[in-house]
GROMACS .gro file of C-alpha atoms in nm:
model
  478
    1MET     CA    1  -0.006  -0.012   0.007
    2ARG     CA    2   0.139   0.332  -0.083
    3THR     CA    3   0.196   0.577   0.196
    4ASP     CA    4   0.329   0.883   0.008
    5SER     CA    5   0.108   1.175  -0.060
    6SER     CA    6   0.143   1.503  -0.266
    7PRO     CA    7   0.331   1.752  -0.049
    8ASP     CA    8   0.121   2.045  -0.143
    9THR     CA    9  -0.217   2.153  -0.007
   10LEU     CA   10  -0.497   2.190  -0.214
   11PRO     CA   11  -0.672   2.515  -0.244
   12ALA     CA   12  -1.047   2.578  -0.201
   13ARG     CA   13  -1.266   2.452  -0.487
   14GLU     CA   14  -1.377   2.732  -0.722
   15HIS     CA   15  -1.574   2.756  -1.067
   16LEU     CA   16  -1.363   2.698  -1.372
   17PRO     CA   17  -1.326   2.976  -1.570
   18ALA     CA   18  -1.566   2.938  -1.899
   19GLY     CA   19  -1.280   3.057  -2.137
   20ASN     CA   20  -0.946   2.878  -2.127
   21ALA     CA   21  -0.795   2.920  -2.458
   22GLY     CA   22  -0.551   2.644  -2.583
   23THR     CA   23  -0.650   2.382  -2.271
   24PRO     CA   24  -0.960   2.176  -2.297
   25VAL     CA   25  -1.214   2.190  -1.977
   26LEU     CA   26  -1.272   1.835  -1.989
   27ASP     CA   27  -1.052   1.520  -2.085
   28VAL     CA   28  -1.242   1.204  -2.133
   29VAL     CA   29  -1.025   0.895  -2.108
   30ILE     CA   30  -1.138   0.562  -2.271
   31PRO     CA   31  -0.923   0.280  -2.153
   32VAL     CA   32  -0.919   0.014  -2.422
   33TYR     CA   33  -0.754  -0.337  -2.457
   34ASN     CA   34  -0.825  -0.504  -2.805
   35GLU     CA   35  -1.102  -0.299  -2.899
   36GLU     CA   36  -1.053  -0.288  -3.262
   37LYS     CA   37  -1.433  -0.319  -3.337
   38ASP     CA   38  -1.586  -0.111  -3.093
   39LEU     CA   39  -1.362   0.166  -3.081
   40GLN     CA   40  -1.430   0.377  -3.365
   41PRO     CA   41  -1.808   0.363  -3.328
   42CYS     CA   42  -1.758   0.448  -2.938
   43VAL     CA   43  -1.544   0.743  -3.021
   44LEU     CA   44  -1.735   0.893  -3.314
   45ARG     CA   45  -2.073   0.867  -3.097
   46LEU     CA   46  -1.907   1.057  -2.792
   47HIS     CA   47  -1.727   1.277  -3.011
   48GLU     CA   48  -2.075   1.390  -3.180
   49HIS     CA   49  -2.259   1.405  -2.847
   50LEU     CA   50  -1.979   1.649  -2.684
   51ALA     CA   51  -1.958   1.853  -3.003
   52ARG     CA   52  -2.342   1.901  -2.999
   53THR     CA   53  -2.414   1.931  -2.628
   54PHE     CA   54  -2.112   2.015  -2.404
   55PRO     CA   55  -2.066   2.417  -2.375
   56TYR     CA   56  -1.659   2.387  -2.305
   57THR     CA   57  -1.383   2.273  -2.491
   58PHE     CA   58  -1.308   1.901  -2.448
   59ARG     CA   59  -1.064   1.604  -2.568
   60ILE     CA   60  -1.121   1.275  -2.604
   61THR     CA   61  -0.829   1.046  -2.497
   62ILE     CA   62  -0.795   0.690  -2.634
   63ALA     CA   63  -0.570   0.508  -2.356
   64ASP     CA   64  -0.480   0.175  -2.552
   65ASN     CA   65  -0.305  -0.051  -2.268
   66ALA     CA   66  -0.093  -0.311  -2.440
   67SER     CA   67  -0.339  -0.407  -2.723
   68THR     CA   68  -0.250  -0.696  -2.952
   69ASP     CA   69  -0.487  -0.656  -3.255
   70THR     CA   70  -0.548  -0.328  -3.468
   71THR     CA   71  -0.673  -0.104  -3.214
   72PRO     CA   72  -0.359   0.106  -3.206
   73ARG     CA   73  -0.400   0.177  -3.601
   74VAL     CA   74  -0.772   0.252  -3.515
   75ALA     CA   75  -0.689   0.490  -3.240
   76ALA     CA   76  -0.432   0.658  -3.456
   77ARG     CA   77  -0.655   0.708  -3.744
   78LEU     CA   78  -0.926   0.894  -3.498
   79ALA     CA   79  -0.661   1.106  -3.377
   80ALA     CA   80  -0.575   1.206  -3.743
   81GLU     CA   81  -0.932   1.271  -3.824
   82LEU     CA   82  -1.056   1.455  -3.528
   83PRO     CA   83  -0.864   1.733  -3.358
   84GLU     CA   84  -1.025   1.680  -3.020
   85VAL     CA   85  -0.924   1.333  -3.027
   86THR     CA   86  -0.579   1.186  -2.912
   87SER     CA   87  -0.422   0.855  -2.853
   88PHE     CA   88  -0.169   0.733  -2.611
   89ARG     CA   89  -0.027   0.383  -2.613
   90LEU     CA   90   0.108   0.200  -2.289
   91GLU     CA   91   0.303  -0.106  -2.303
   92GLN     CA   92   0.155  -0.262  -1.998
   93LYS     CA   93  -0.198  -0.383  -1.921
   94GLY     CA   94  -0.427  -0.241  -1.662
   95ARG     CA   95  -0.730  -0.029  -1.667
   96GLY     CA   96  -0.611   0.168  -1.319
   97ARG     CA   97  -0.264   0.187  -1.479
   98ALA     CA   98  -0.379   0.348  -1.810
   99LEU     CA   99  -0.604   0.604  -1.612
  100ARG     CA  100  -0.342   0.717  -1.365
  101THR     CA  101  -0.080   0.750  -1.619
  102VAL     CA  102  -0.307   0.955  -1.858
  103TRP     CA  103  -0.466   1.164  -1.573
  104SER     CA  104  -0.125   1.228  -1.409
  105GLY     CA  105  -0.010   1.399  -1.727
  106SER     CA  106  -0.336   1.569  -1.864
  107ASP     CA  107  -0.326   1.948  -1.868
  108ALA     CA  108  -0.751   1.947  -1.819
  109PRO     CA  109  -0.891   2.075  -1.486
  110VAL     CA  110  -1.164   1.786  -1.506
  111LEU     CA  111  -1.066   1.446  -1.603
  112ALA     CA  112  -1.334   1.178  -1.666
  113TYR     CA  113  -1.342   0.801  -1.786
  114MET     CA  114  -1.589   0.596  -1.933
  115ASP     CA  115  -1.581   0.233  -2.075
  116VAL     CA  116  -1.571   0.171  -2.464
  117ASP     CA  117  -1.883  -0.007  -2.466
  118LEU     CA  118  -2.085   0.325  -2.372
  119SER     CA  119  -2.312   0.102  -2.157
  120THR     CA  120  -2.404   0.438  -1.963
  121ASP     CA  121  -2.652   0.701  -2.162
  122LEU     CA  122  -2.433   0.976  -2.255
  123ASN     CA  123  -2.689   1.241  -2.121
  124ALA     CA  124  -2.543   1.174  -1.780
  125LEU     CA  125  -2.225   1.308  -1.885
  126LEU     CA  126  -2.276   1.704  -1.834
  127PRO     CA  127  -2.441   1.647  -1.513
  128LEU     CA  128  -2.155   1.431  -1.408
  129VAL     CA  129  -1.906   1.681  -1.458
  130ALA     CA  130  -2.103   2.009  -1.378
  131PRO     CA  131  -2.026   1.982  -0.987
  132LEU     CA  132  -1.658   1.952  -1.066
  133ILE     CA  133  -1.669   2.266  -1.307
  134SER     CA  134  -1.864   2.454  -1.048
  135GLY     CA  135  -1.659   2.358  -0.773
  136HIS     CA  136  -1.928   2.219  -0.574
  137SER     CA  137  -1.758   1.837  -0.559
  138ASP     CA  138  -1.429   1.679  -0.591
  139LEU     CA  139  -1.516   1.350  -0.772
  140ALA     CA  140  -1.851   1.225  -0.953
  141ILE     CA  141  -1.976   0.882  -1.043
  142GLY     CA  142  -2.256   0.730  -1.212
  143SER     CA  143  -2.465   0.506  -1.020
  144ARG     CA  144  -2.683   0.236  -1.142
  145LEU     CA  145  -2.819   0.177  -0.767
  146ALA     CA  146  -2.976   0.515  -0.732
  147ARG     CA  147  -3.358   0.502  -0.712
  148SER     CA  148  -3.415   0.701  -1.036
  149SER     CA  149  -3.150   0.514  -1.257
  150ARG     CA  150  -3.286   0.288  -1.514
  151VAL     CA  151  -3.092  -0.015  -1.558
  152VAL     CA  152  -3.129  -0.336  -1.791
  153ARG     CA  153  -2.895  -0.610  -1.712
  154GLY     CA  154  -2.892  -0.972  -1.601
  155THR     CA  155  -2.991  -1.111  -1.273
  156LYS     CA  156  -2.646  -1.270  -1.237
  157ARG     CA  157  -2.447  -0.914  -1.291
  158GLU     CA  158  -2.731  -0.742  -1.070
  159PHE     CA  159  -2.676  -0.977  -0.774
  160ILE     CA  160  -2.304  -0.954  -0.805
  161SER     CA  161  -2.279  -0.582  -0.839
  162ARG     CA  162  -2.530  -0.539  -0.509
  163ALA     CA  163  -2.326  -0.813  -0.335
  164TYR     CA  164  -2.012  -0.628  -0.373
  165ASN     CA  165  -2.143  -0.282  -0.292
  166LEU     CA  166  -2.281  -0.455   0.053
  167ILE     CA  167  -1.917  -0.592   0.138
  168LEU     CA  168  -1.759  -0.245   0.066
  169ARG     CA  169  -2.024  -0.086   0.295
  170GLY     CA  170  -1.972  -0.361   0.572
  171SER     CA  171  -1.597  -0.389   0.563
  172LEU     CA  172  -1.479  -0.035   0.455
  173GLN     CA  173  -1.780   0.159   0.571
  174ALA     CA  174  -1.825   0.313   0.196
  175ARG     CA  175  -2.122   0.535   0.178
  176PHE     CA  176  -2.112   0.565  -0.214
  177SER     CA  177  -2.358   0.356  -0.360
  178ASP     CA  178  -2.195   0.201  -0.688
  179ALA     CA  179  -1.826   0.162  -0.705
  180GLN     CA  180  -1.800  -0.022  -1.031
  181CYS     CA  181  -2.005   0.198  -1.280
  182GLY     CA  182  -1.736   0.281  -1.540
  183PHE     CA  183  -1.837   0.635  -1.573
  184LYS     CA  184  -1.652   0.846  -1.330
  185ALA     CA  185  -1.481   1.200  -1.314
  186ILE     CA  186  -1.250   1.385  -1.084
  187ARG     CA  187  -1.094   1.730  -1.064
  188ARG     CA  188  -0.726   1.746  -1.173
  189ASP     CA  189  -0.600   1.907  -0.853
  190VAL     CA  190  -0.755   1.629  -0.633
  191ALA     CA  191  -0.604   1.350  -0.883
  192GLN     CA  192  -0.274   1.500  -0.816
  193ALA     CA  193  -0.288   1.455  -0.477
  194LEU     CA  194  -0.513   1.156  -0.424
  195LEU     CA  195  -0.353   0.908  -0.700
  196PRO     CA  196  -0.008   0.869  -0.562
  197LEU     CA  197  -0.207   0.679  -0.267
  198VAL     CA  198  -0.383   0.434  -0.492
  199GLU     CA  199  -0.198   0.111  -0.547
  200ASP     CA  200  -0.425  -0.113  -0.767
  201THR     CA  201  -0.369  -0.099  -1.165
  202GLY     CA  202  -0.649  -0.295  -1.266
  203TRP     CA  203  -1.046  -0.300  -1.207
  204PHE     CA  204  -1.048  -0.228  -0.840
  205PHE     CA  205  -0.845   0.096  -0.908
  206ASP     CA  206  -1.207   0.280  -0.909
  207THR     CA  207  -1.297   0.138  -0.574
  208GLU     CA  208  -0.959   0.239  -0.410
  209MET     CA  209  -0.974   0.575  -0.512
  210LEU     CA  210  -1.343   0.639  -0.402
  211VAL     CA  211  -1.281   0.462  -0.077
  212LEU     CA  212  -0.974   0.679  -0.002
  213ALA     CA  213  -1.131   1.002  -0.126
  214GLU     CA  214  -1.415   0.941   0.088
  215ARG     CA  215  -1.218   0.877   0.421
  216ALA     CA  216  -1.011   1.171   0.345
  217GLY     CA  217  -1.342   1.413   0.364
  218LEU     CA  218  -1.355   1.461  -0.010
  219ARG     CA  219  -1.713   1.528  -0.166
  220ILE     CA  220  -1.819   1.267  -0.419
  221HIS     CA  221  -2.124   1.352  -0.613
  222GLU     CA  222  -2.356   1.087  -0.754
  223VAL     CA  223  -2.541   1.090  -1.066
  224PRO     CA  224  -2.831   0.855  -1.159
  225VAL     CA  225  -2.785   0.692  -1.476
  226ASP     CA  226  -2.947   0.490  -1.767
  227TRP     CA  227  -2.728   0.188  -1.809
  228VAL     CA  228  -2.776  -0.094  -2.057
  229ASP     CA  229  -2.541  -0.424  -1.999
  230ASP     CA  230  -2.302  -0.522  -2.286
  231PRO     CA  231  -2.367  -0.895  -2.357
  232ASN     CA  232  -2.039  -0.909  -2.540
  233SER     CA  233  -1.822  -0.766  -2.232
  234THR     CA  234  -1.468  -0.909  -2.199
  235VAL     CA  235  -1.466  -0.873  -1.850
  236HIS     CA  236  -1.392  -1.193  -1.640
  237ILE     CA  237  -1.620  -1.183  -1.370
  238VAL     CA  238  -1.458  -1.439  -1.133
  239LYS     CA  239  -1.104  -1.298  -1.179
  240THR     CA  240  -1.229  -0.964  -1.145
  241ALA     CA  241  -1.438  -1.025  -0.813
  242THR     CA  242  -1.125  -1.248  -0.692
  243ASP     CA  243  -0.904  -0.954  -0.725
  244ASP     CA  244  -1.165  -0.700  -0.598
  245LEU     CA  245  -1.189  -0.903  -0.262
  246LYS     CA  246  -0.793  -0.885  -0.245
  247GLY     CA  247  -0.823  -0.521  -0.281
  248VAL     CA  248  -1.079  -0.485  -0.027
  249TRP     CA  249  -0.864  -0.677   0.236
  250ARG     CA  250  -0.556  -0.471   0.158
  251VAL     CA  251  -0.714  -0.128   0.182
  252GLY     CA  252  -0.911  -0.256   0.492
  253LYS     CA  253  -0.592  -0.346   0.646
  254ALA     CA  254  -0.389  -0.017   0.565
  255LEU     CA  255  -0.670   0.192   0.696
  256ALA     CA  256  -0.739  -0.008   1.010
  257THR     CA  257  -0.347   0.027   1.077
  258GLY     CA  258  -0.317   0.383   0.970
  259SER     CA  259  -0.029   0.346   0.736
  260LEU     CA  260  -0.217   0.586   0.491
  261ALA     CA  261  -0.140   0.938   0.516
  262LEU     CA  262  -0.484   1.105   0.446
  263ASP     CA  263  -0.470   1.355   0.703
  264ARG     CA  264  -0.324   1.620   0.443
  265LEU     CA  265  -0.604   1.553   0.211
  266ALA     CA  266  -0.886   1.651   0.436
  267ARG     CA  267  -0.826   2.003   0.531
  268PRO     CA  268  -0.662   2.151   0.253
  269PHE     CA  269  -1.024   2.171   0.131
  270GLY     CA  270  -1.095   2.457   0.372
  271ASP     CA  271  -1.385   2.584   0.219
  272ASP     CA  272  -1.623   2.374   0.450
  273PRO     CA  273  -1.811   2.601   0.655
  274ARG     CA  274  -1.725   2.365   0.929
  275ASP     CA  275  -1.364   2.449   0.902
  276ARG     CA  276  -1.399   2.818   0.966
  277GLU     CA  277  -1.344   2.995   1.255
  278ILE     CA  278  -1.627   3.164   1.425
  279GLN     CA  279  -1.605   3.428   1.679
  280ASP     CA  280  -1.638   3.313   2.039
  281VAL     CA  281  -1.707   2.966   1.938
  282PRO     CA  282  -1.376   2.723   1.995
  283ARG     CA  283  -1.299   2.508   1.700
  284GLY     CA  284  -1.383   2.139   1.750
  285LEU     CA  285  -1.569   2.198   2.048
  286ALA     CA  286  -1.893   2.011   1.952
  287ARG     CA  287  -1.698   1.707   1.833
  288GLN     CA  288  -1.486   1.682   2.123
  289LEU     CA  289  -1.770   1.710   2.358
  290LEU     CA  290  -1.961   1.430   2.178
  291GLY     CA  291  -1.650   1.232   2.201
  292PHE     CA  292  -1.569   1.310   2.563
  293CYS     CA  293  -1.919   1.216   2.671
  294VAL     CA  294  -1.907   0.874   2.504
  295VAL     CA  295  -1.584   0.803   2.664
  296GLY     CA  296  -1.682   0.951   2.996
  297GLY     CA  297  -2.024   0.729   2.994
  298LEU     CA  298  -1.805   0.393   2.919
  299SER     CA  299  -1.543   0.510   3.160
  300THR     CA  300  -1.814   0.531   3.474
  301LEU     CA  301  -1.970   0.215   3.366
  302PHE     CA  302  -1.600   0.072   3.393
  303TYR     CA  303  -1.538   0.240   3.696
  304LEU     CA  304  -1.856   0.127   3.894
  305LEU     CA  305  -1.770  -0.216   3.772
  306LEU     CA  306  -1.428  -0.197   3.930
  307TYR     CA  307  -1.557  -0.015   4.224
  308SER     CA  308  -1.806  -0.308   4.303
  309GLY     CA  309  -1.512  -0.561   4.252
  310PHE     CA  310  -1.293  -0.404   4.476
  311ARG     CA  311  -1.562  -0.312   4.744
  312ALA     CA  312  -1.604  -0.715   4.759
  313PHE     CA  313  -1.273  -0.720   4.978
  314SER     CA  314  -1.170  -0.375   5.084
  315GLY     CA  315  -1.332  -0.068   5.233
  316ALA     CA  316  -1.512   0.201   5.042
  317GLN     CA  317  -1.233   0.454   5.028
  318ILE     CA  318  -0.975   0.186   4.895
  319ALA     CA  319  -1.206   0.038   4.660
  320ASN     CA  320  -1.281   0.405   4.519
  321ALA     CA  321  -0.917   0.499   4.481
  322LEU     CA  322  -0.805   0.179   4.299
  323ALA     CA  323  -1.132   0.197   4.069
  324LEU     CA  324  -1.068   0.548   3.996
  325LEU     CA  325  -0.670   0.494   3.923
  326VAL     CA  326  -0.741   0.229   3.687
  327SER     CA  327  -1.030   0.405   3.488
  328ALA     CA  328  -0.845   0.724   3.477
  329ILE     CA  329  -0.547   0.573   3.276
  330ALA     CA  330  -0.793   0.423   3.049
  331ASN     CA  331  -0.996   0.739   3.029
  332THR     CA  332  -0.699   0.956   2.939
  333ALA     CA  333  -0.575   0.691   2.672
  334ALA     CA  334  -0.929   0.678   2.525
  335ASN     CA  335  -0.984   1.055   2.527
  336ARG     CA  336  -0.609   1.096   2.410
  337ARG     CA  337  -0.693   0.916   2.085
  338LEU     CA  338  -1.049   0.935   2.042
  339THR     CA  339  -1.178   1.292   2.171
  340PHE     CA  340  -0.848   1.487   2.110
  341GLY     CA  341  -0.705   1.314   1.806
  342VAL     CA  342  -0.354   1.250   1.953
  343ARG     CA  343  -0.183   0.963   1.775
  344GLY     CA  344   0.136   0.771   1.841
  345ARG     CA  345   0.356   0.738   2.135
  346GLY     CA  346   0.486   1.107   2.147
  347GLY     CA  347   0.395   1.269   2.481
  348VAL     CA  348   0.204   0.937   2.597
  349ILE     CA  349   0.369   0.966   2.949
  350LYS     CA  350   0.342   1.315   2.988
  351HIS     CA  351  -0.040   1.315   2.912
  352GLN     CA  352  -0.076   1.011   3.154
  353ALA     CA  353   0.125   1.215   3.428
  354GLN     CA  354  -0.133   1.524   3.370
  355GLY     CA  355  -0.426   1.278   3.378
  356LEU     CA  356  -0.336   1.175   3.698
  357VAL     CA  357  -0.335   1.493   3.827
  358VAL     CA  358  -0.662   1.538   3.689
  359PHE     CA  359  -0.738   1.201   3.857
  360GLY     CA  360  -0.640   1.334   4.163
  361ILE     CA  361  -0.909   1.624   4.160
  362GLY     CA  362  -1.162   1.357   4.095
  363LEU     CA  363  -1.052   1.169   4.363
  364ALA     CA  364  -1.055   1.452   4.617
  365LEU     CA  365  -1.418   1.534   4.493
  366THR     CA  366  -1.548   1.181   4.509
  367SER     CA  367  -1.342   1.088   4.828
  368GLY     CA  368  -1.512   1.419   4.985
  369SER     CA  369  -1.854   1.306   4.900
  370LEU     CA  370  -1.796   0.960   5.065
  371ALA     CA  371  -1.686   1.104   5.374
  372ALA     CA  372  -1.946   1.324   5.394
  373LEU     CA  373  -2.187   1.032   5.336
  374HIS     CA  374  -2.042   0.831   5.598
  375ALA     CA  375  -2.028   1.127   5.832
  376ALA     CA  376  -2.421   1.179   5.780
  377THR     CA  377  -2.495   0.810   5.803
  378SER     CA  378  -2.301   0.560   5.985
  379ALA     CA  379  -2.362   0.225   5.762
  380PRO     CA  380  -2.515   0.391   5.408
  381ALA     CA  381  -2.659   0.139   5.184
  382HIS     CA  382  -2.443   0.034   4.861
  383SER     CA  383  -2.677   0.175   4.636
  384THR     CA  384  -2.666   0.513   4.832
  385GLU     CA  385  -2.279   0.525   4.781
  386LEU     CA  386  -2.318   0.422   4.403
  387ALA     CA  387  -2.570   0.709   4.383
  388VAL     CA  388  -2.336   0.952   4.566
  389LEU     CA  389  -2.039   0.847   4.366
  390VAL     CA  390  -2.248   0.893   4.000
  391ALA     CA  391  -2.338   1.262   4.139
  392ALA     CA  392  -1.961   1.341   4.250
  393ASN     CA  393  -1.838   1.185   3.899
  394LEU     CA  394  -2.053   1.399   3.689
  395ALA     CA  395  -1.899   1.714   3.854
  396ALA     CA  396  -1.542   1.581   3.820
  397THR     CA  397  -1.659   1.493   3.474
  398VAL     CA  398  -1.718   1.872   3.370
  399LEU     CA  399  -1.382   1.957   3.535
  400ARG     CA  400  -1.201   1.696   3.377
  401PHE     CA  401  -1.322   1.815   3.007
  402LEU     CA  402  -1.224   2.155   3.089
  403LEU     CA  403  -0.858   2.063   3.221
  404PHE     CA  404  -0.805   1.802   2.937
  405ARG     CA  405  -0.896   2.065   2.679
  406ALA     CA  406  -0.698   2.358   2.816
  407TRP     CA  407  -0.410   2.185   2.985
  408VAL     CA  408  -0.312   1.810   2.886
  409PHE     CA  409  -0.432   1.840   2.516
  410PRO     CA  410  -0.459   2.231   2.439
  411ASP     CA  411  -0.573   2.313   2.090
  412ARG     CA  412  -0.259   2.464   1.921
  413ARG     CA  413  -0.362   2.507   1.571
  414ASP     CA  414  -0.620   2.238   1.493
  415GLY     CA  415  -0.575   2.004   1.821
  416SER     CA  416  -0.454   1.713   1.669
  417PHE     CA  417  -0.092   1.555   1.685
  418VAL     CA  418   0.057   1.252   1.499
  419ASP     CA  419   0.355   1.122   1.669
  420GLY     CA  420   0.448   1.455   1.826
  421SER     CA  421   0.332   1.656   1.498
  422PHE     CA  422   0.011   1.810   1.375
  423VAL     CA  423  -0.215   1.673   1.130
  424ASP     CA  424  -0.066   1.918   0.885
  425GLY     CA  425   0.313   1.802   0.921
  426SER     CA  426   0.417   2.090   1.158
  427LEU     CA  427   0.610   1.990   1.445
  428ALA     CA  428   0.511   2.065   1.796
  429THR     CA  429   0.846   2.181   1.998
  430GLY     CA  430   0.717   2.341   2.336
  431SER     CA  431   0.492   2.637   2.240
  432THR     CA  432   0.670   2.673   1.906
  433VAL     CA  433   0.513   2.557   1.612
  434VAL     CA  434   0.774   2.466   1.300
  435ALA     CA  435   0.641   2.435   0.957
  436PRO     CA  436   0.717   2.138   0.778
  437HIS     CA  437   0.978   2.129   0.465
  438ARG     CA  438   0.768   2.073   0.155
  439PRO     CA  439   0.942   1.965  -0.145
  440ALA     CA  440   0.831   2.022  -0.510
  441PRO     CA  441   0.541   1.810  -0.639
  442HIS     CA  442   0.654   1.512  -0.847
  443ARG     CA  443   0.543   1.503  -1.190
  444PRO     CA  444   0.507   1.209  -1.403
  445ALA     CA  445   0.780   1.130  -1.666
  446PRO     CA  446   0.684   1.227  -2.033
  447HIS     CA  447   0.845   0.903  -2.132
  448GLN     CA  448   0.556   0.705  -2.001
  449LEU     CA  449   0.311   0.785  -2.269
  450VAL     CA  450   0.379   0.739  -2.631
  451SER     CA  451   0.134   0.981  -2.856
  452HIS     CA  452   0.049   0.939  -3.201
  453ARG     CA  453   0.062   1.294  -3.250
  454PRO     CA  454   0.345   1.518  -3.311
  455ALA     CA  455   0.238   1.705  -2.964
  456PRO     CA  456   0.428   1.634  -2.659
  457PRO     CA  457   0.328   1.289  -2.496
  458VAL     CA  458   0.207   1.426  -2.159
  459HIS     CA  459   0.046   1.777  -2.239
  460VAL     CA  460  -0.152   1.732  -2.561
  461THR     CA  461  -0.109   2.069  -2.785
  462ALA     CA  462  -0.363   1.964  -3.053
  463ALA     CA  463  -0.598   2.259  -3.098
  464THR     CA  464  -0.946   2.232  -2.936
  465VAL     CA  465  -1.257   2.433  -3.028
  466THR     CA  466  -1.500   2.567  -2.825
  467VAL     CA  467  -1.836   2.413  -2.896
  468ARG     CA  468  -2.169   2.554  -2.831
  469PRO     CA  469  -2.503   2.334  -2.765
  470HIS     CA  470  -2.643   2.527  -3.093
  471ASP     CA  471  -2.380   2.421  -3.331
  472GLN     CA  472  -2.424   2.158  -3.604
  473ASP     CA  473  -2.193   1.826  -3.583
  474SER     CA  474  -1.873   1.977  -3.614
  475ARG     CA  475  -1.710   1.645  -3.790
  476ASN     CA  476  -1.942   1.722  -4.067
  477ALA     CA  477  -1.864   2.071  -4.067
  478ARG     CA  478  -1.512   2.005  -4.156
   0.00000   0.00000   0.00000
């Protein structure tokens, strides 16, 4: 699993300008392998649709990944005939590898792909990319499982698709509805930061990209689509399903162990209103309160169980002290990780020591309450002791949260550390914040792509034209 990520932060999403001379707004990639029969009708149909309906400049990129038939010649001929079409040849198979290579080298601000069979109705293309152009979303996917989608396919593939999505929801907590529909788009700035984290080079590429994007907090827009199954599909269902399950296991393991550097992808999109500082409202307070209450409730149950156990062979004061000590250590560890987002071993001893001081204050409150109870009644019932301790713990809990937030885990920047560092990579050294060194972003090597045009292989310089909805078929006009 890749753990590297783009060193640069991503700016807030903005609406793309309507005019961008020399650079197409949309680059639609069609990954193909031995598709000599279907490629030309697919490209001509897609080109006609874009020329007739798409209000921005566009490019169609044929990504031929190691075809052994006449597909490269068909692609080269289409690229020669249509100025908006270009072709790349990759010498290794893999749909994911083809998409990553072409997307990484494209200069278009919106990147999309679709399967060569065009099973998805093209009327969904503009709704797919519109949220990316407007700056509303980071990725967009076509969904065959949305309520308003109209889908024609066999029972077998319907069952496999729904079962696969249930697996994703159960194992990876995915919330998007359809991972496998070959109809997706992504903003280029997002792709540059996200693609280095995606390891798969085959059919699982889409799923891995979506899962990581969702976990990173990126916005995924779903578009209901009309979809007709291709009975001549060359996809090997059993092998693809097996590879997908292996990918689910690999990604789930990486997410569980925290080996993916997703933190830097979440906050750079700081146009979320929840990320803005509001006067007189501390940042993260609501989330921390919720986490603290959950941890506190579980700690109280744990404390009461411990107290009842220790009370069986010791006095009330000793049982209270022991139960508080054990539960306080567990409470500090849980709040450190879950409530205040501190990860790694850095500062753990200091935090536990400060937590013990907070424990001492809680001990004084609860012990004082018990002493007052025993002073008022010589032999109080066990239930009365528990009730007094619950009330005393509630008071101690409020004080504990304030001390945790202001003293043990102070909110320096965003209140989250990772192995002694904040989530944005800056180092915590006493009260000083040291910004991390950020090297220049990596750019893909031009030799990875072989173009059938005289233009450079990475950034295509073929002329593009602005086509308006009312124009006639641009191919016939030439």
